[in-house]
């Protein structure tokens, strides 16, 4: 049966089925610094590597979200910077007919998992092209990190509510 717009509904509920897809992925920002070159190449010993991650999400259109995986790496040796890399790697995701309560877990757990291998390669290539051995990051369990953050946020909200109740 056609609706008033003349559009026929799709068979088997295909027009209401949840759908998620990666539209595109890209380097949003990349910075590599080698402030102590060429002296750094004479340094002895392994540098200390500090890796920080941050995930952000923006809604671009009704069914389109951008997820940005930001990776900051700083390598130091004897309190001097060997190299520093800042990478913002993004994925554009189409999300349709997904329940509202499942969108945030997808954006902050599953989407970063999908783009991470590509961000990891860009980071390794940048470090290698800077004159150092490629930095190969271990796989990350973004789902577990999301659950930890959600639990910490829930505990923080309960603590804030308890303080308000005592005030």
XYZ file of C-alpha atoms in Angstrom:
167
model
C 0.000 0.000 0.000
C 1.457 3.378 -1.026
C 1.563 6.292 1.394
C 0.339 9.802 0.476
C 3.723 10.800 -0.977
C 3.546 7.985 -3.508
C 6.596 6.239 -2.026
C 6.195 2.501 -1.713
C 7.486 1.016 1.557
C 10.396 -1.343 1.080
C 9.895 -5.064 1.505
C 10.692 -6.786 4.805
C 11.179 -3.531 6.701
C 14.363 -2.562 4.818
C 13.513 1.120 5.194
C 13.532 0.841 9.008
C 16.407 -1.574 9.529
C 19.365 -0.163 11.471
C 22.254 0.685 9.175
C 25.760 1.950 9.907
C 28.479 2.507 7.355
C 31.878 4.101 7.009
C 31.566 6.803 4.359
C 35.148 8.062 4.384
C 38.259 8.257 6.535
C 40.974 10.884 6.394
C 43.840 12.666 8.128
C 42.333 15.788 9.652
C 45.580 17.064 11.170
C 49.135 15.718 11.355
C 52.174 17.285 12.969
C 55.627 15.741 13.377
C 58.372 17.550 15.278
C 62.002 16.530 15.541
C 63.345 19.504 17.556
C 66.771 18.091 18.423
C 67.826 16.849 14.977
C 70.489 16.005 14.004
C 71.907 15.505 17.516
C 69.039 13.149 18.439
C 70.407 10.520 16.061
C 73.575 10.243 18.186
C 71.739 9.673 21.473
C 72.212 6.315 23.129
C 69.454 4.214 24.670
C 65.769 3.825 24.103
C 63.539 6.878 24.482
C 60.556 6.908 26.833
C 57.356 6.918 24.771
C 54.193 8.574 26.093
C 51.034 7.929 24.055
C 47.738 9.736 24.734
C 44.386 9.105 23.044
C 41.288 11.236 22.791
C 38.060 10.534 20.909
C 35.608 13.169 19.741
C 32.405 13.021 17.732
C 30.434 15.646 15.830
C 27.097 15.321 14.111
C 27.550 16.645 10.557
C 24.019 15.997 9.227
C 20.913 14.072 10.324
C 22.419 10.664 9.607
C 26.139 11.553 9.383
C 28.671 11.721 12.227
C 32.380 12.507 12.212
C 34.493 10.586 14.728
C 37.973 11.970 15.416
C 40.663 9.778 16.947
C 43.416 12.024 18.289
C 46.747 10.387 19.081
C 49.573 12.351 20.695
C 52.988 10.719 21.027
C 55.982 12.209 22.776
C 59.354 10.430 22.860
C 61.916 11.723 25.363
C 65.425 10.708 26.275
C 67.402 12.300 29.112
C 64.667 14.948 29.502
C 65.028 16.027 25.880
C 62.404 15.534 23.191
C 63.424 13.001 20.559
C 60.212 13.471 18.556
C 56.600 14.460 18.989
C 53.657 13.483 16.784
C 50.092 14.771 16.896
C 47.582 13.009 14.676
C 43.869 13.671 14.302
C 42.448 10.882 12.144
C 38.755 11.021 11.327
C 36.058 8.766 10.003
C 32.750 9.873 8.541
C 29.962 7.451 9.476
C 26.433 7.164 8.191
C 24.033 6.046 10.924
C 20.371 5.394 10.169
C 17.573 3.861 12.241
C 19.836 3.151 15.215
C 18.235 3.619 18.646
C 19.401 6.843 20.319
C 20.878 5.004 23.319
C 23.143 2.975 21.005
C 24.582 5.849 18.972
C 27.044 7.103 21.607
C 28.489 3.630 22.336
C 28.991 3.173 18.590
C 30.649 6.579 18.147
C 33.027 6.205 21.100
C 33.780 2.462 21.044
C 33.135 0.803 17.684
C 33.928 3.688 15.315
C 37.415 4.307 16.796
C 38.092 0.571 16.570
C 37.314 0.685 12.854
C 39.585 3.654 12.036
C 42.430 2.804 14.459
C 44.385 0.469 12.123
C 44.557 3.232 9.508
C 45.543 5.885 12.056
C 48.181 3.486 13.396
C 49.699 3.144 9.915
C 49.755 6.933 9.356
C 51.473 7.394 12.717
C 54.048 4.659 12.038
C 54.831 6.135 8.616
C 55.236 9.663 10.046
C 57.677 8.450 12.716
C 59.622 6.390 10.164
C 59.723 9.300 7.703
C 61.082 11.443 10.557
C 64.161 9.208 10.740
C 63.157 6.898 13.584
C 62.082 3.253 13.663
C 58.324 3.009 12.974
C 56.203 3.242 16.094
C 53.747 0.325 16.014
C 51.009 0.838 18.577
C 49.394 -2.192 20.146
C 45.685 -2.737 19.408
C 43.380 -0.914 21.811
C 40.125 -2.219 23.284
C 38.015 0.899 22.735
C 34.915 -0.941 23.997
C 36.516 -1.568 27.393
C 37.769 2.034 27.547
C 34.275 3.305 26.771
C 32.773 1.115 29.501
C 35.380 2.342 32.028
C 34.624 5.965 31.142
C 30.855 5.404 31.312
C 31.216 3.752 34.735
C 33.442 6.571 36.007
C 30.937 9.170 34.746
C 28.034 7.318 36.407
C 29.916 7.112 39.717
C 30.803 10.807 39.466
C 27.167 11.747 38.889
C 26.035 9.615 41.848
C 28.644 11.297 44.046
C 27.533 14.759 42.902
C 23.875 13.899 43.584
C 24.768 12.627 47.053
C 26.603 15.879 47.819
C 23.618 17.933 46.598
C 21.342 15.869 48.862
C 23.567 16.660 51.863
C 23.704 20.382 51.128
